[in-house]
């Protein structure tokens, strides 16, 4: 991976990096840089031309009573506890490595560096925080930073629902793309991204002084 630390990152710099395949966590940006390997494919979903399937509409109906709040990224006991619960669940379900996370580490990863572009979409059921979707607003779309949810509410499919809400938000803001990050065909945690069509692939990673080329996926 190639890493960059950007203190005081503004909208224009974050926008340029995201459109060239960088992913932001706090003040750190990263992109794949593996010699001879191109398995990590950066994709962006066409929000304006996305068609909601019957399954997607069912998920939307299941969440009719789910409360949604759009705000700046927040840090409190509920967020950290939910994050830990989600990752312990994923450790058992998909054998993710579990790393203990405290307030400081959460702040560094998901709150620091948000400036005016970083947002949080929080999901509540009966006043209880059940999902957090962290995103960046770009000039032409929304960059999906990270999403986690309460596994006790798995029947609500908050992971999928959060992506549908990103698409709806992009349409409200007249933004075309949802930058989903890396798709890896043989990775269960990333392969699902190819299900959201139509989408484009980043042809290759280019420096800031070159124009990125996105190609329509067949």
C-alpha atoms as a PDB file:
ATOM      1  CA  UNK A   1       0.000   0.000   0.000  1.00  0.00           C
ATOM      2  CA  UNK A   2       1.002   3.605  -0.587  1.00  0.00           C
ATOM      3  CA  UNK A   3       0.193   5.967   2.288  1.00  0.00           C
ATOM      4  CA  UNK A   4      -0.083   9.724   2.561  1.00  0.00           C
ATOM      5  CA  UNK A   5      -0.618  11.820   5.666  1.00  0.00           C
ATOM      6  CA  UNK A   6      -2.455  15.070   4.931  1.00  0.00           C
ATOM      7  CA  UNK A   7      -2.939  17.460   7.840  1.00  0.00           C
ATOM      8  CA  UNK A   8      -5.480  20.206   7.177  1.00  0.00           C
ATOM      9  CA  UNK A   9      -6.841  18.482   4.081  1.00  0.00           C
ATOM     10  CA  UNK A  10      -9.415  20.629   2.275  1.00  0.00           C
ATOM     11  CA  UNK A  11     -12.288  19.709  -0.041  1.00  0.00           C
ATOM     12  CA  UNK A  12     -10.266  20.024  -3.256  1.00  0.00           C
ATOM     13  CA  UNK A  13      -7.393  17.793  -2.122  1.00  0.00           C
ATOM     14  CA  UNK A  14      -9.689  15.110  -0.705  1.00  0.00           C
ATOM     15  CA  UNK A  15     -11.741  15.225  -3.906  1.00  0.00           C
ATOM     16  CA  UNK A  16      -8.668  14.808  -6.115  1.00  0.00           C
ATOM     17  CA  UNK A  17      -7.302  11.912  -4.069  1.00  0.00           C
ATOM     18  CA  UNK A  18     -10.631  10.062  -3.899  1.00  0.00           C
ATOM     19  CA  UNK A  19     -11.157  10.306  -7.651  1.00  0.00           C
ATOM     20  CA  UNK A  20      -7.706   8.764  -8.159  1.00  0.00           C
ATOM     21  CA  UNK A  21      -8.428   5.750  -5.998  1.00  0.00           C
ATOM     22  CA  UNK A  22      -7.183   6.833  -2.578  1.00  0.00           C
ATOM     23  CA  UNK A  23      -9.210   5.841   0.491  1.00  0.00           C
ATOM     24  CA  UNK A  24      -9.311   8.154   3.523  1.00  0.00           C
ATOM     25  CA  UNK A  25      -9.190   7.126   7.163  1.00  0.00           C
ATOM     26  CA  UNK A  26      -8.787  10.158   9.368  1.00  0.00           C
ATOM     27  CA  UNK A  27      -5.847  12.162   8.061  1.00  0.00           C
ATOM     28  CA  UNK A  28      -4.342   9.162   6.289  1.00  0.00           C
ATOM     29  CA  UNK A  29      -4.906   8.262   2.636  1.00  0.00           C
ATOM     30  CA  UNK A  30      -3.949   4.961   1.052  1.00  0.00           C
ATOM     31  CA  UNK A  31      -4.109   3.067  -2.225  1.00  0.00           C
ATOM     32  CA  UNK A  32      -2.781  -0.306  -3.435  1.00  0.00           C
ATOM     33  CA  UNK A  33       0.800  -0.363  -4.664  1.00  0.00           C
ATOM     34  CA  UNK A  34       1.579  -4.049  -5.130  1.00  0.00           C
ATOM     35  CA  UNK A  35       4.058  -4.923  -7.876  1.00  0.00           C
ATOM     36  CA  UNK A  36       2.563  -7.273 -10.453  1.00  0.00           C
ATOM     37  CA  UNK A  37      -0.866  -7.424  -8.808  1.00  0.00           C
ATOM     38  CA  UNK A  38      -4.079  -5.645  -9.831  1.00  0.00           C
ATOM     39  CA  UNK A  39      -6.636  -7.606  -7.816  1.00  0.00           C
ATOM     40  CA  UNK A  40      -7.863  -4.509  -5.941  1.00  0.00           C
ATOM     41  CA  UNK A  41     -10.144  -2.787  -8.446  1.00  0.00           C
ATOM     42  CA  UNK A  42     -11.493   0.630  -7.492  1.00  0.00           C
ATOM     43  CA  UNK A  43     -15.142   1.005  -8.513  1.00  0.00           C
ATOM     44  CA  UNK A  44     -17.812   3.682  -8.478  1.00  0.00           C
ATOM     45  CA  UNK A  45     -21.558   3.055  -8.800  1.00  0.00           C
ATOM     46  CA  UNK A  46     -23.707   5.205 -11.087  1.00  0.00           C
ATOM     47  CA  UNK A  47     -26.220   6.532  -8.554  1.00  0.00           C
ATOM     48  CA  UNK A  48     -28.316   8.397 -11.111  1.00  0.00           C
ATOM     49  CA  UNK A  49     -28.883   5.286 -13.233  1.00  0.00           C
ATOM     50  CA  UNK A  50     -29.072   2.695 -10.466  1.00  0.00           C
ATOM     51  CA  UNK A  51     -32.278   0.631 -10.544  1.00  0.00           C
ATOM     52  CA  UNK A  52     -33.724  -0.497  -7.220  1.00  0.00           C
ATOM     53  CA  UNK A  53     -34.497  -4.226  -7.407  1.00  0.00           C
ATOM     54  CA  UNK A  54     -37.396  -5.961  -5.655  1.00  0.00           C
ATOM     55  CA  UNK A  55     -34.953  -7.059  -2.975  1.00  0.00           C
ATOM     56  CA  UNK A  56     -33.752  -3.479  -2.516  1.00  0.00           C
ATOM     57  CA  UNK A  57     -37.312  -2.229  -2.204  1.00  0.00           C
ATOM     58  CA  UNK A  58     -38.034  -4.887   0.428  1.00  0.00           C
ATOM     59  CA  UNK A  59     -35.021  -3.704   2.395  1.00  0.00           C
ATOM     60  CA  UNK A  60     -36.287  -0.126   2.174  1.00  0.00           C
ATOM     61  CA  UNK A  61     -39.715  -1.186   3.460  1.00  0.00           C
ATOM     62  CA  UNK A  62     -38.184  -3.097   6.383  1.00  0.00           C
ATOM     63  CA  UNK A  63     -36.542   0.147   7.466  1.00  0.00           C
ATOM     64  CA  UNK A  64     -39.612   2.374   7.320  1.00  0.00           C
ATOM     65  CA  UNK A  65     -39.299   2.936  11.078  1.00  0.00           C
ATOM     66  CA  UNK A  66     -35.513   3.308  11.095  1.00  0.00           C
ATOM     67  CA  UNK A  67     -34.544   6.876  11.961  1.00  0.00           C
ATOM     68  CA  UNK A  68     -31.744   8.463   9.940  1.00  0.00           C
ATOM     69  CA  UNK A  69     -29.610  11.421  11.045  1.00  0.00           C
ATOM     70  CA  UNK A  70     -26.994  13.089   8.830  1.00  0.00           C
ATOM     71  CA  UNK A  71     -24.329  14.888  10.841  1.00  0.00           C
ATOM     72  CA  UNK A  72     -20.598  15.405  11.209  1.00  0.00           C
ATOM     73  CA  UNK A  73     -18.666  12.330  12.461  1.00  0.00           C
ATOM     74  CA  UNK A  74     -19.273  11.851  16.181  1.00  0.00           C
ATOM     75  CA  UNK A  75     -17.438  10.121  19.002  1.00  0.00           C
ATOM     76  CA  UNK A  76     -19.142   8.758  22.107  1.00  0.00           C
ATOM     77  CA  UNK A  77     -19.645   5.553  24.102  1.00  0.00           C
ATOM     78  CA  UNK A  78     -22.419   4.311  21.810  1.00  0.00           C
ATOM     79  CA  UNK A  79     -20.269   4.610  18.680  1.00  0.00           C
ATOM     80  CA  UNK A  80     -17.245   2.834  20.132  1.00  0.00           C
ATOM     81  CA  UNK A  81     -19.354   0.073  21.720  1.00  0.00           C
ATOM     82  CA  UNK A  82     -21.219  -0.554  18.461  1.00  0.00           C
ATOM     83  CA  UNK A  83     -17.975  -0.612  16.479  1.00  0.00           C
ATOM     84  CA  UNK A  84     -16.477  -3.202  18.831  1.00  0.00           C
ATOM     85  CA  UNK A  85     -19.643  -5.321  18.761  1.00  0.00           C
ATOM     86  CA  UNK A  86     -19.691  -5.327  14.968  1.00  0.00           C
ATOM     87  CA  UNK A  87     -16.037  -6.306  14.673  1.00  0.00           C
ATOM     88  CA  UNK A  88     -16.312  -9.107  17.225  1.00  0.00           C
ATOM     89  CA  UNK A  89     -19.253 -10.432  15.209  1.00  0.00           C
ATOM     90  CA  UNK A  90     -17.270 -10.248  11.961  1.00  0.00           C
ATOM     91  CA  UNK A  91     -14.342 -11.980  13.652  1.00  0.00           C
ATOM     92  CA  UNK A  92     -16.598 -14.974  14.303  1.00  0.00           C
ATOM     93  CA  UNK A  93     -18.484 -14.802  11.001  1.00  0.00           C
ATOM     94  CA  UNK A  94     -15.628 -14.138   8.562  1.00  0.00           C
ATOM     95  CA  UNK A  95     -12.526 -14.614  10.701  1.00  0.00           C
ATOM     96  CA  UNK A  96     -11.587 -10.944  10.648  1.00  0.00           C
ATOM     97  CA  UNK A  97      -8.667 -10.057  12.869  1.00  0.00           C
ATOM     98  CA  UNK A  98      -9.967  -8.236  15.931  1.00  0.00           C
ATOM     99  CA  UNK A  99      -8.091  -5.169  17.122  1.00  0.00           C
ATOM    100  CA  UNK A 100      -9.031  -3.511  20.387  1.00  0.00           C
ATOM    101  CA  UNK A 101     -10.073   0.068  19.710  1.00  0.00           C
ATOM    102  CA  UNK A 102     -10.302   2.911  22.223  1.00  0.00           C
ATOM    103  CA  UNK A 103     -11.659   6.451  21.930  1.00  0.00           C
ATOM    104  CA  UNK A 104      -8.377   7.868  20.693  1.00  0.00           C
ATOM    105  CA  UNK A 105      -7.995   5.294  17.928  1.00  0.00           C
ATOM    106  CA  UNK A 106     -11.606   5.726  16.808  1.00  0.00           C
ATOM    107  CA  UNK A 107     -11.082   9.479  16.653  1.00  0.00           C
ATOM    108  CA  UNK A 108      -7.917   9.081  14.573  1.00  0.00           C
ATOM    109  CA  UNK A 109      -9.612   6.739  12.071  1.00  0.00           C
ATOM    110  CA  UNK A 110     -13.118   8.140  11.701  1.00  0.00           C
ATOM    111  CA  UNK A 111     -13.397  11.641  13.164  1.00  0.00           C
ATOM    112  CA  UNK A 112     -10.086  13.424  12.564  1.00  0.00           C
ATOM    113  CA  UNK A 113      -9.635  15.146   9.223  1.00  0.00           C
ATOM    114  CA  UNK A 114     -13.303  15.251   8.267  1.00  0.00           C
ATOM    115  CA  UNK A 115     -13.197  19.021   7.576  1.00  0.00           C
ATOM    116  CA  UNK A 116     -16.334  20.169   5.729  1.00  0.00           C
ATOM    117  CA  UNK A 117     -16.638  17.073   3.522  1.00  0.00           C
ATOM    118  CA  UNK A 118     -16.757  14.218   6.054  1.00  0.00           C
ATOM    119  CA  UNK A 119     -20.235  13.163   7.182  1.00  0.00           C
ATOM    120  CA  UNK A 120     -21.879  10.492   9.288  1.00  0.00           C
ATOM    121  CA  UNK A 121     -25.208   8.857   8.482  1.00  0.00           C
ATOM    122  CA  UNK A 122     -26.465   7.344  11.742  1.00  0.00           C
ATOM    123  CA  UNK A 123     -29.287   4.804  11.978  1.00  0.00           C
ATOM    124  CA  UNK A 124     -31.536   4.394  15.015  1.00  0.00           C
ATOM    125  CA  UNK A 125     -34.217   1.898  16.071  1.00  0.00           C
ATOM    126  CA  UNK A 126     -36.373   2.967  19.023  1.00  0.00           C
ATOM    127  CA  UNK A 127     -33.762   5.535  19.996  1.00  0.00           C
ATOM    128  CA  UNK A 128     -30.900   3.026  19.896  1.00  0.00           C
ATOM    129  CA  UNK A 129     -27.907   3.498  17.596  1.00  0.00           C
ATOM    130  CA  UNK A 130     -27.838   0.458  15.275  1.00  0.00           C
ATOM    131  CA  UNK A 131     -25.683   1.604  12.378  1.00  0.00           C
ATOM    132  CA  UNK A 132     -23.081   4.174  11.361  1.00  0.00           C
ATOM    133  CA  UNK A 133     -22.138   4.967   7.776  1.00  0.00           C
ATOM    134  CA  UNK A 134     -19.178   7.313   7.322  1.00  0.00           C
ATOM    135  CA  UNK A 135     -18.937   9.092   3.975  1.00  0.00           C
ATOM    136  CA  UNK A 136     -17.144  11.945   2.224  1.00  0.00           C
ATOM    137  CA  UNK A 137     -18.967  14.366  -0.054  1.00  0.00           C
ATOM    138  CA  UNK A 138     -17.090  14.924  -3.325  1.00  0.00           C
ATOM    139  CA  UNK A 139     -17.627  17.271  -6.254  1.00  0.00           C
ATOM    140  CA  UNK A 140     -19.177  14.505  -8.352  1.00  0.00           C
ATOM    141  CA  UNK A 141     -20.255  11.904  -5.835  1.00  0.00           C
ATOM    142  CA  UNK A 142     -20.073  10.334  -2.399  1.00  0.00           C
ATOM    143  CA  UNK A 143     -17.115   8.311  -1.156  1.00  0.00           C
ATOM    144  CA  UNK A 144     -18.104   5.420   1.107  1.00  0.00           C
ATOM    145  CA  UNK A 145     -15.523   5.496   3.901  1.00  0.00           C
ATOM    146  CA  UNK A 146     -16.766   2.849   6.352  1.00  0.00           C
ATOM    147  CA  UNK A 147     -19.984   1.296   7.620  1.00  0.00           C
ATOM    148  CA  UNK A 148     -20.697  -0.793  10.719  1.00  0.00           C
ATOM    149  CA  UNK A 149     -23.924  -1.958  12.330  1.00  0.00           C
ATOM    150  CA  UNK A 150     -25.497  -3.923  15.174  1.00  0.00           C
ATOM    151  CA  UNK A 151     -25.620  -7.647  14.267  1.00  0.00           C
ATOM    152  CA  UNK A 152     -28.668  -8.013  16.529  1.00  0.00           C
ATOM    153  CA  UNK A 153     -30.567  -6.105  13.828  1.00  0.00           C
ATOM    154  CA  UNK A 154     -29.287  -8.197  10.927  1.00  0.00           C
ATOM    155  CA  UNK A 155     -32.856  -8.631   9.649  1.00  0.00           C
ATOM    156  CA  UNK A 156     -32.877  -4.923   8.710  1.00  0.00           C
ATOM    157  CA  UNK A 157     -29.868  -5.363   6.390  1.00  0.00           C
ATOM    158  CA  UNK A 158     -28.389  -2.041   7.501  1.00  0.00           C
ATOM    159  CA  UNK A 159     -25.272  -2.595   5.383  1.00  0.00           C
ATOM    160  CA  UNK A 160     -27.292  -2.731   2.168  1.00  0.00           C
ATOM    161  CA  UNK A 161     -29.745  -0.112   3.379  1.00  0.00           C
ATOM    162  CA  UNK A 162     -26.920   2.340   4.045  1.00  0.00           C
ATOM    163  CA  UNK A 163     -25.738   2.021   0.448  1.00  0.00           C
ATOM    164  CA  UNK A 164     -29.260   2.635  -0.841  1.00  0.00           C
ATOM    165  CA  UNK A 165     -29.402   5.745   1.336  1.00  0.00           C
ATOM    166  CA  UNK A 166     -26.095   6.926  -0.134  1.00  0.00           C
ATOM    167  CA  UNK A 167     -27.612   6.569  -3.592  1.00  0.00           C
ATOM    168  CA  UNK A 168     -30.693   8.551  -2.579  1.00  0.00           C
ATOM    169  CA  UNK A 169     -28.538  11.246  -0.959  1.00  0.00           C
ATOM    170  CA  UNK A 170     -26.385  11.488  -4.086  1.00  0.00           C
ATOM    171  CA  UNK A 171     -29.515  12.020  -6.162  1.00  0.00           C
ATOM    172  CA  UNK A 172     -30.733  14.741  -3.800  1.00  0.00           C
ATOM    173  CA  UNK A 173     -27.379  16.505  -4.168  1.00  0.00           C
ATOM    174  CA  UNK A 174     -27.293  15.874  -7.940  1.00  0.00           C
ATOM    175  CA  UNK A 175     -24.099  13.837  -7.600  1.00  0.00           C
ATOM    176  CA  UNK A 176     -23.616  10.949  -9.981  1.00  0.00           C
ATOM    177  CA  UNK A 177     -21.202   8.546  -8.319  1.00  0.00           C
ATOM    178  CA  UNK A 178     -20.871   6.408  -5.216  1.00  0.00           C
ATOM    179  CA  UNK A 179     -17.162   5.664  -4.777  1.00  0.00           C
ATOM    180  CA  UNK A 180     -17.284   2.212  -3.164  1.00  0.00           C
ATOM    181  CA  UNK A 181     -13.575   1.601  -2.868  1.00  0.00           C
ATOM    182  CA  UNK A 182     -11.926  -1.703  -3.638  1.00  0.00           C
ATOM    183  CA  UNK A 183     -13.604  -4.675  -5.259  1.00  0.00           C
ATOM    184  CA  UNK A 184     -11.736  -7.980  -4.976  1.00  0.00           C
ATOM    185  CA  UNK A 185     -13.437 -10.867  -6.754  1.00  0.00           C
ATOM    186  CA  UNK A 186     -12.363 -13.634  -4.374  1.00  0.00           C
ATOM    187  CA  UNK A 187     -12.767 -11.696  -1.116  1.00  0.00           C
ATOM    188  CA  UNK A 188     -16.225 -12.265   0.502  1.00  0.00           C
ATOM    189  CA  UNK A 189     -16.035  -8.923   2.323  1.00  0.00           C
ATOM    190  CA  UNK A 190     -15.458  -6.999  -0.932  1.00  0.00           C
ATOM    191  CA  UNK A 191     -16.904  -9.114  -3.765  1.00  0.00           C
ATOM    192  CA  UNK A 192     -20.480  -7.932  -3.054  1.00  0.00           C
ATOM    193  CA  UNK A 193     -19.685  -4.512  -4.522  1.00  0.00           C
ATOM    194  CA  UNK A 194     -19.968  -5.827  -8.084  1.00  0.00           C
ATOM    195  CA  UNK A 195     -23.691  -6.472  -7.443  1.00  0.00           C
ATOM    196  CA  UNK A 196     -24.436  -2.737  -7.533  1.00  0.00           C
ATOM    197  CA  UNK A 197     -24.721  -1.845 -11.197  1.00  0.00           C
ATOM    198  CA  UNK A 198     -24.076   0.042 -13.347  1.00  0.00           C
ATOM    199  CA  UNK A 199     -20.565   0.850 -12.201  1.00  0.00           C
ATOM    200  CA  UNK A 200     -17.209   1.945 -13.548  1.00  0.00           C
ATOM    201  CA  UNK A 201     -13.673   0.752 -12.817  1.00  0.00           C
ATOM    202  CA  UNK A 202     -10.604   2.910 -12.363  1.00  0.00           C
ATOM    203  CA  UNK A 203      -8.242   1.868 -15.177  1.00  0.00           C
ATOM    204  CA  UNK A 204      -5.083   2.603 -13.217  1.00  0.00           C
ATOM    205  CA  UNK A 205      -3.800   4.684 -10.346  1.00  0.00           C
ATOM    206  CA  UNK A 206      -2.320   7.971 -11.517  1.00  0.00           C
ATOM    207  CA  UNK A 207      -0.560  10.883  -9.766  1.00  0.00           C
ATOM    208  CA  UNK A 208      -2.339  14.132  -8.968  1.00  0.00           C
ATOM    209  CA  UNK A 209      -1.022  15.864 -12.078  1.00  0.00           C
ATOM    210  CA  UNK A 210      -2.660  13.267 -14.358  1.00  0.00           C
ATOM    211  CA  UNK A 211      -6.349  12.743 -15.135  1.00  0.00           C
ATOM    212  CA  UNK A 212      -7.823   9.461 -13.847  1.00  0.00           C
ATOM    213  CA  UNK A 213      -9.634   7.293 -16.402  1.00  0.00           C
ATOM    214  CA  UNK A 214     -12.764   5.436 -15.337  1.00  0.00           C
ATOM    215  CA  UNK A 215     -14.121   2.735 -17.646  1.00  0.00           C
ATOM    216  CA  UNK A 216     -17.617   1.299 -17.811  1.00  0.00           C
ATOM    217  CA  UNK A 217     -17.760  -2.271 -16.519  1.00  0.00           C
ATOM    218  CA  UNK A 218     -19.509  -4.764 -18.781  1.00  0.00           C
END
